[in-house]
């Protein structure tokens, strides 16, 4: 039944193994040999599915980027006042980050030694710029504090959100945890921790 | 004048070179050979100052930890309502992080393969707990929103603050930038971005 195990491999299962190994060893530190061992299939079987590890990286970060960019087209992100839209995008970004945790973790760790890595970093910056534009629009509508620098606030907001990949570990028994986390991030960023005075 | 250059080396200058190399290559990936080349002095000259790379790591993370813990003993951190104290600690933590950027960067990247690394992680957790205790006290005094989970809020607050080591690069011409950054972090965390309603 050795071949049966091989037959169960699809590009998707191979991708999830590759993402785990990339996150553990770093993309640079991962060889096709490492991927072959982790997947339990030969290198030639991997080449049957993909052209090499860079294609696996591209597919993995695309999954994260597609999830993030899709948020920007949701009704909550395109209708209403800018402050409500950016708060919606903040909550949904947290939810996508948690739903696609290994893929977004990889995206955030990419450092730019290959064309695919540079492309991923460029797309990630584009997403950040789209959110920064929403924050600017909210400031222009008078809904954000005038004494806060929007560029700094954008960095800090993403610093807070992206830190989740470092410390968040899903609890299988905690239903609704994802929504609670998204709510907490949005409350902290937009309303602050302090009781209204 | 070769020896003159060697004579200028003090434990402090050696430390700043070591911290730069640790941050570039990772602590695990740094050998005494790398340190010797970067410092431009022989390995035996390094051993004249320190017992090895682990002592350099301990001194470097101690500098970061001493700076952070000192904040907790400052008057602003020990007098007044808890919410004011934790806001003060937040601002001062940002200022220490920027003042000691390479040292705190190293501290935050330490991952625990040696006794020194595990000690540093333990001390860092202790600092986080001290701040979490302040947040709990502020909540107990009714000054923090009741609908926010303090454990989550602590993680997010440090996620935001610690992200600075990834993206902040000092501008030599921007006087007051450090204070502005500290103010922005404190505003965002405690008052939120939204205009008071």
Short mmCIF file of C-alpha atoms in Angstrom, two decimals:
data_model
loop_
_atom_site.label_atom_id
_atom_site.label_comp_id
_atom_site.label_asym_id
_atom_site.label_seq_id
_atom_site.Cartn_x
_atom_site.Cartn_y
_atom_site.Cartn_z
CA UNK A 1 0.00 0.00 0.00
CA UNK A 2 3.01 2.29 -0.31
CA UNK A 3 1.74 3.67 -3.60
CA UNK A 4 -1.71 4.32 -2.11
CA UNK A 5 -0.15 6.83 0.29
CA UNK A 6 1.52 8.58 -2.64
CA UNK A 7 -1.75 8.68 -4.52
CA UNK A 8 -3.41 10.62 -1.72
CA UNK A 9 -1.05 13.53 -2.37
CA UNK A 10 -2.63 16.52 -4.05
CA UNK A 11 -1.08 19.92 -4.67
CA UNK A 12 -3.03 21.15 -1.62
CA UNK A 13 -1.69 18.59 0.86
CA UNK A 14 1.82 19.04 -0.52
CA UNK A 15 1.37 22.80 -0.06
CA UNK A 16 0.39 22.46 3.60
CA UNK A 17 3.44 20.29 4.30
CA UNK A 18 5.71 22.73 2.45
CA UNK A 19 4.35 25.72 4.40
CA UNK A 20 4.98 23.94 7.70
CA UNK A 21 8.58 23.15 6.70
CA UNK A 22 9.18 26.68 5.35
CA UNK A 23 7.94 28.15 8.65
CA UNK A 24 10.10 25.77 10.71
CA UNK A 25 13.36 25.98 8.73
CA UNK A 26 12.93 29.26 6.89
CA UNK A 27 12.41 29.32 3.12
CA UNK A 28 16.15 29.74 2.41
CA UNK A 29 17.01 26.86 4.74
CA UNK A 30 14.56 24.43 3.08
CA UNK A 31 15.78 22.08 0.34
CA UNK A 32 13.74 19.80 -1.92
CA UNK A 33 15.28 16.99 0.16
CA UNK A 34 13.68 18.44 3.32
CA UNK A 35 10.32 18.71 1.55
CA UNK A 36 10.60 15.17 0.23
CA UNK A 37 11.33 13.79 3.71
CA UNK A 38 8.57 15.80 5.40
CA UNK A 39 5.99 14.80 2.78
CA UNK A 40 7.14 11.18 2.73
CA UNK A 41 7.27 11.17 -1.07
CA UNK A 42 10.18 11.23 -3.52
CA UNK A 43 11.55 14.41 -5.01
CA UNK A 44 10.41 13.27 -8.47
CA UNK A 45 6.85 12.91 -7.10
CA UNK A 46 7.05 16.51 -5.90
CA UNK A 47 8.25 17.62 -9.33
CA UNK A 48 5.18 15.86 -10.74
CA UNK A 49 3.08 18.49 -8.96
CA UNK A 50 5.23 21.63 -8.98
CA UNK A 51 8.29 23.05 -10.72
CA UNK A 52 10.18 23.47 -7.45
CA UNK A 53 10.15 25.09 -4.04
CA UNK A 54 9.69 28.61 -5.41
CA UNK A 55 6.36 27.57 -6.96
CA UNK A 56 5.29 26.18 -3.57
CA UNK A 57 6.24 29.50 -1.98
CA UNK A 58 4.28 31.43 -4.60
CA UNK A 59 1.18 29.28 -4.09
CA UNK A 60 1.45 29.54 -0.31
CA UNK A 61 1.83 33.33 -0.12
CA UNK A 62 -0.84 33.73 -2.84
CA UNK A 63 -3.30 31.93 -0.60
CA UNK A 64 -2.54 34.41 2.21
CA UNK A 65 -2.64 37.44 -0.10
CA UNK A 66 -5.87 36.35 -1.83
CA UNK A 67 -7.52 36.01 1.58
CA UNK A 68 -6.36 39.45 2.68
CA UNK A 69 -7.20 41.29 -0.55
CA UNK A 70 -10.65 39.64 -0.72
CA UNK A 71 -11.49 41.47 2.53
CA UNK A 72 -11.08 44.83 0.76
CA UNK A 73 -13.91 43.92 -1.68
CA UNK A 74 -16.41 42.79 0.96
CA UNK A 75 -19.47 45.04 1.42
CA UNK A 76 -18.32 46.13 4.91
CA UNK A 77 -15.08 47.42 3.40
CA UNK A 78 -16.61 49.46 0.56
CA UNK A 79 -19.80 51.00 2.03
CA UNK A 80 -20.29 53.51 4.79
CA UNK A 81 -18.01 55.95 6.54
CA UNK A 82 -14.27 55.30 6.19
CA UNK A 83 -13.80 54.78 9.93
CA UNK A 84 -16.37 51.97 9.93
CA UNK A 85 -14.80 50.46 6.82
CA UNK A 86 -11.28 50.48 8.27
CA UNK A 87 -12.55 49.02 11.55
CA UNK A 88 -14.30 46.29 9.53
CA UNK A 89 -11.09 45.60 7.56
CA UNK A 90 -9.12 45.41 10.82
CA UNK A 91 -11.49 42.80 12.27
CA UNK A 92 -11.60 40.76 9.06
CA UNK A 93 -7.80 40.93 8.64
CA UNK A 94 -7.42 39.36 12.08
CA UNK A 95 -9.96 36.66 11.14
CA UNK A 96 -8.17 35.85 7.86
CA UNK A 97 -4.83 35.81 9.65
CA UNK A 98 -6.14 33.22 12.11
CA UNK A 99 -8.00 31.18 9.48
CA UNK A 100 -4.88 31.03 7.30
CA UNK A 101 -2.33 31.19 10.13
CA UNK A 102 0.57 29.17 8.58
CA UNK A 103 0.14 30.89 5.19
CA UNK A 104 0.07 34.42 6.64
CA UNK A 105 2.97 33.53 8.97
CA UNK A 106 5.04 32.58 5.93
CA UNK A 107 3.98 35.76 4.09
CA UNK A 108 5.08 37.93 7.02
CA UNK A 109 8.45 36.19 7.29
CA UNK A 110 9.37 36.47 3.61
CA UNK A 111 12.50 38.60 3.25
CA UNK A 112 13.13 39.10 -0.44
CA UNK A 113 15.98 36.99 -1.84
CA UNK A 114 14.03 35.64 -4.84
CA UNK A 115 11.65 37.21 -7.37
CA UNK A 116 8.70 35.47 -5.67
CA UNK A 117 9.69 36.82 -2.26
CA UNK A 118 10.07 40.35 -3.62
CA UNK A 119 6.68 40.06 -5.34
CA UNK A 120 5.09 38.88 -2.08
CA UNK A 121 6.61 41.80 -0.15
CA UNK A 122 5.38 44.23 -2.81
CA UNK A 123 1.80 42.84 -2.62
CA UNK A 124 1.92 42.97 1.17
CA UNK A 125 2.97 46.63 1.07
CA UNK A 126 0.12 47.27 -1.38
CA UNK A 127 -2.35 45.83 1.14
CA UNK A 128 -0.88 48.02 3.89
CA UNK A 129 -1.20 51.07 1.61
CA UNK A 130 -4.87 50.28 0.94
CA UNK A 131 -5.52 50.19 4.69
CA UNK A 132 -3.49 53.38 5.20
CA UNK A 133 -5.66 55.06 2.52
CA UNK A 134 -8.77 54.07 4.45
CA UNK A 135 -7.27 55.53 7.63
CA UNK A 136 -6.45 58.75 5.76
CA UNK A 137 -10.02 58.95 4.47
CA UNK A 138 -11.33 58.42 8.01
CA UNK A 139 -9.07 61.20 9.27
CA UNK A 140 -10.29 63.49 6.45
CA UNK A 141 -13.89 62.77 7.51
CA UNK A 142 -12.97 63.89 11.04
CA UNK A 143 -13.46 60.47 12.61
CA UNK A 144 -9.85 59.92 13.68
CA UNK A 145 -7.93 61.88 16.28
CA UNK A 146 -6.09 64.75 14.65
CA UNK A 147 -3.03 64.37 16.90
CA UNK A 148 -2.08 60.94 15.57
CA UNK A 149 0.26 60.51 12.61
CA UNK A 150 -1.51 58.19 10.14
CA UNK A 151 1.69 56.63 8.80
CA UNK A 152 2.80 55.72 12.33
CA UNK A 153 -0.69 54.53 13.27
CA UNK A 154 -0.77 52.22 10.22
CA UNK A 155 2.57 50.69 11.19
CA UNK A 156 1.48 50.22 14.79
CA UNK A 157 -1.88 48.76 13.78
CA UNK A 158 -0.19 46.17 11.57
CA UNK A 159 2.48 45.63 14.22
CA UNK A 160 -0.27 44.68 16.65
CA UNK A 161 -2.20 42.52 14.15
CA UNK A 162 0.85 40.78 12.71
CA UNK A 163 2.23 39.96 16.17
CA UNK A 164 -0.56 37.36 16.34
CA UNK A 165 1.47 34.98 14.15
CA UNK A 166 4.16 34.96 16.86
CA UNK A 167 2.04 34.21 19.93
CA UNK A 168 -1.46 33.11 18.91
CA UNK A 169 -2.08 29.35 19.09
CA UNK A 170 -5.65 28.22 18.35
CA UNK A 171 -7.55 26.49 21.17
CA UNK A 172 -9.63 23.75 19.57
CA UNK A 173 -12.25 24.01 22.35
CA UNK A 174 -12.62 27.78 22.26
CA UNK A 175 -15.55 28.46 19.95
CA UNK A 176 -15.83 32.09 19.01
CA UNK A 177 -12.23 32.79 20.00
CA UNK A 178 -11.47 34.12 16.53
CA UNK A 179 -14.28 36.67 16.70
CA UNK A 180 -13.32 37.69 20.25
CA UNK A 181 -9.75 38.29 19.19
CA UNK A 182 -10.86 40.33 16.17
CA UNK A 183 -13.16 42.38 18.41
CA UNK A 184 -10.39 42.99 20.95
CA UNK A 185 -7.96 44.21 18.30
CA UNK A 186 -10.57 46.55 16.84
CA UNK A 187 -11.59 47.88 20.28
CA UNK A 188 -8.00 48.47 21.31
CA UNK A 189 -7.05 50.21 18.05
CA UNK A 190 -10.14 52.37 17.60
CA UNK A 191 -11.56 52.93 21.08
CA UNK A 192 -8.52 52.33 23.28
CA UNK A 193 -8.32 50.45 26.55
CA UNK A 194 -9.34 53.33 28.77
CA UNK A 195 -12.89 53.77 30.00
CA UNK A 196 -14.52 56.68 28.18
CA UNK A 197 -14.12 59.85 30.24
CA UNK B 1 49.65 51.27 14.80
CA UNK B 2 47.97 47.85 14.63
CA UNK B 3 48.20 47.44 18.36
CA UNK B 4 46.74 50.90 18.93
CA UNK B 5 43.52 49.77 17.24
CA UNK B 6 43.41 46.74 19.51
CA UNK B 7 43.98 48.91 22.53
CA UNK B 8 40.87 50.94 21.74
CA UNK B 9 38.72 47.85 22.32
CA UNK B 10 36.81 47.83 25.54
CA UNK B 11 34.16 45.35 26.64
CA UNK B 12 31.55 47.96 25.58
CA UNK B 13 32.75 48.39 22.00
CA UNK B 14 33.16 44.63 21.63
CA UNK B 15 29.62 44.25 22.92
CA UNK B 16 28.16 46.63 20.34
CA UNK B 17 29.93 44.76 17.52
CA UNK B 18 28.73 41.40 18.88
CA UNK B 19 25.11 42.61 19.12
CA UNK B 20 25.19 43.78 15.51
CA UNK B 21 26.55 40.42 14.33
CA UNK B 22 24.06 38.45 16.50
CA UNK B 23 21.18 40.47 15.01
CA UNK B 24 22.45 39.97 11.46
CA UNK B 25 23.33 36.26 11.60
CA UNK B 26 21.27 35.07 14.55
CA UNK B 27 22.93 34.05 17.81
CA UNK B 28 23.10 30.35 16.80
CA UNK B 29 24.61 31.24 13.44
CA UNK B 30 27.40 33.38 14.95
CA UNK B 31 30.81 31.84 15.66
CA UNK B 32 33.77 33.34 17.52
CA UNK B 33 35.36 33.50 14.07
CA UNK B 34 32.55 35.80 12.84
CA UNK B 35 32.94 38.00 15.92
CA UNK B 36 36.70 38.14 15.47
CA UNK B 37 36.37 39.22 11.82
CA UNK B 38 33.65 41.80 12.53
CA UNK B 39 35.61 43.31 15.42
CA UNK B 40 38.90 43.22 13.54
CA UNK B 41 40.69 41.61 16.51
CA UNK B 42 41.91 38.08 17.12
CA UNK B 43 39.85 35.46 18.91
CA UNK B 44 42.39 35.42 21.75
CA UNK B 45 41.90 39.17 22.16
CA UNK B 46 38.17 38.56 22.52
CA UNK B 47 38.84 35.87 25.12
CA UNK B 48 40.88 38.46 26.99
CA UNK B 49 37.61 40.35 27.56
CA UNK B 50 34.95 37.63 27.80
CA UNK B 51 34.66 33.88 28.33
CA UNK B 52 32.88 33.37 24.99
CA UNK B 53 29.87 34.34 22.91
CA UNK B 54 27.36 33.32 25.59
CA UNK B 55 28.84 35.92 27.96
CA UNK B 56 28.45 38.55 25.22
CA UNK B 57 24.82 37.49 24.79
CA UNK B 58 24.21 37.70 28.54
CA UNK B 59 25.73 41.19 28.74
CA UNK B 60 23.75 42.37 25.71
CA UNK B 61 20.35 41.13 26.86
CA UNK B 62 21.11 42.33 30.41
CA UNK B 63 21.54 45.83 29.06
CA UNK B 64 18.08 45.64 27.43
CA UNK B 65 16.46 44.04 30.49
CA UNK B 66 18.07 46.50 32.93
CA UNK B 67 16.70 49.38 30.85
CA UNK B 68 13.20 47.92 30.79
CA UNK B 69 13.04 46.94 34.48
CA UNK B 70 14.41 50.33 35.56
CA UNK B 71 11.24 51.89 34.08
CA UNK B 72 9.12 49.98 36.60
CA UNK B 73 10.88 51.75 39.49
CA UNK B 74 10.55 55.28 38.11
CA UNK B 75 8.21 57.60 40.04
CA UNK B 76 5.68 57.65 37.17
CA UNK B 77 5.40 53.87 37.37
CA UNK B 78 4.84 53.60 41.11
CA UNK B 79 2.64 56.60 42.04
CA UNK B 80 -0.89 57.48 41.06
CA UNK B 81 -3.76 55.53 39.57
CA UNK B 82 -2.83 52.25 37.86
CA UNK B 83 -4.09 53.43 34.46
CA UNK B 84 -1.73 56.43 34.56
CA UNK B 85 1.14 54.20 35.72
CA UNK B 86 0.62 51.65 32.93
CA UNK B 87 0.35 54.41 30.35
CA UNK B 88 3.60 55.87 31.69
CA UNK B 89 5.28 52.44 31.51
CA UNK B 90 4.03 52.01 27.92
CA UNK B 91 5.55 55.34 26.85
CA UNK B 92 8.83 54.70 28.66
CA UNK B 93 9.07 51.14 27.29
CA UNK B 94 8.88 52.55 23.76
CA UNK B 95 11.57 55.11 24.64
CA UNK B 96 13.90 52.46 26.10
CA UNK B 97 13.28 50.20 23.11
CA UNK B 98 14.36 52.98 20.76
CA UNK B 99 17.30 54.12 22.91
CA UNK B 100 18.60 50.55 23.15
CA UNK B 101 17.28 49.36 19.76
CA UNK B 102 19.92 46.70 18.87
CA UNK B 103 19.94 45.32 22.43
CA UNK B 104 16.16 45.04 22.70
CA UNK B 105 16.01 43.61 19.15
CA UNK B 106 18.36 40.85 20.26
CA UNK B 107 16.35 40.26 23.44
CA UNK B 108 13.12 39.88 21.44
CA UNK B 109 14.71 37.44 18.99
CA UNK B 110 16.22 35.13 21.61
CA UNK B 111 14.67 31.69 21.27
CA UNK B 112 15.94 29.53 24.14
CA UNK B 113 18.61 27.02 23.08
CA UNK B 114 21.09 27.91 25.85
CA UNK B 115 20.75 28.62 29.58
CA UNK B 116 21.35 32.32 28.92
CA UNK B 117 18.63 32.46 26.28
CA UNK B 118 16.15 30.69 28.56
CA UNK B 119 17.03 33.09 31.38
CA UNK B 120 16.48 36.07 29.06
CA UNK B 121 13.09 34.74 27.94
CA UNK B 122 12.10 34.18 31.58
CA UNK B 123 13.07 37.75 32.53
CA UNK B 124 11.19 39.11 29.52
CA UNK B 125 8.06 37.19 30.54
CA UNK B 126 8.49 38.60 34.06
CA UNK B 127 8.47 42.14 32.63
CA UNK B 128 5.33 41.36 30.62
CA UNK B 129 3.68 39.99 33.78
CA UNK B 130 4.53 43.15 35.70
CA UNK B 131 2.82 45.23 33.00
CA UNK B 132 -0.14 42.82 32.89
CA UNK B 133 -0.48 43.27 36.68
CA UNK B 134 -0.66 47.03 36.21
CA UNK B 135 -3.35 46.58 33.54
CA UNK B 136 -5.30 44.30 35.91
CA UNK B 137 -5.03 46.90 38.68
CA UNK B 138 -6.28 49.58 36.27
CA UNK B 139 -9.22 47.36 35.31
CA UNK B 140 -9.98 46.75 39.00
CA UNK B 141 -10.02 50.52 39.55
CA UNK B 142 -12.61 50.81 36.77
CA UNK B 143 -10.34 52.74 34.42
CA UNK B 144 -10.15 50.10 31.66
CA UNK B 145 -13.01 48.91 29.47
CA UNK B 146 -14.70 45.92 31.05
CA UNK B 147 -15.25 44.19 27.71
CA UNK B 148 -11.55 43.72 26.96
CA UNK B 149 -9.69 40.59 28.06
CA UNK B 150 -6.57 41.79 29.93
CA UNK B 151 -4.43 38.83 28.90
CA UNK B 152 -5.21 39.46 25.23
CA UNK B 153 -4.77 43.21 25.64
CA UNK B 154 -1.31 42.69 27.19
CA UNK B 155 -0.24 40.48 24.28
CA UNK B 156 -1.55 42.98 21.73
CA UNK B 157 0.05 45.93 23.52
CA UNK B 158 3.45 44.23 23.48
CA UNK B 159 2.83 43.03 19.92
CA UNK B 160 2.41 46.66 18.90
CA UNK B 161 5.38 47.95 20.93
CA UNK B 162 7.74 45.12 19.99
CA UNK B 163 6.93 45.46 16.28
CA UNK B 164 9.01 48.65 16.43
CA UNK B 165 12.22 46.61 16.29
CA UNK B 166 11.12 45.29 12.88
CA UNK B 167 10.24 48.55 11.14
CA UNK B 168 11.55 51.53 13.12
CA UNK B 169 14.74 53.10 11.81
CA UNK B 170 15.92 56.25 13.60
CA UNK B 171 16.02 59.47 11.57
CA UNK B 172 19.07 61.40 12.71
CA UNK B 173 17.43 64.74 11.84
CA UNK B 174 14.12 64.08 13.56
CA UNK B 175 14.46 65.59 17.01
CA UNK B 176 11.66 64.55 19.31
CA UNK B 177 10.77 61.56 17.13
CA UNK B 178 11.25 59.20 20.06
CA UNK B 179 8.78 61.09 22.23
CA UNK B 180 6.28 61.38 19.35
CA UNK B 181 6.42 57.64 18.78
CA UNK B 182 5.96 56.94 22.48
CA UNK B 183 2.98 59.33 22.59
CA UNK B 184 1.40 57.73 19.51
CA UNK B 185 1.68 54.23 20.97
CA UNK B 186 0.17 55.38 24.27
CA UNK B 187 -2.65 57.28 22.51
CA UNK B 188 -3.48 54.35 20.27
CA UNK B 189 -3.46 51.80 23.09
CA UNK B 190 -5.32 53.81 25.74
CA UNK B 191 -7.50 56.29 23.86
CA UNK B 192 -7.85 54.61 20.46
CA UNK B 193 -7.70 56.18 17.03
CA UNK B 194 -11.32 57.23 16.88
CA UNK B 195 -12.46 60.74 17.72
CA UNK B 196 -14.25 60.75 21.08
CA UNK B 197 -17.98 60.37 20.50
#
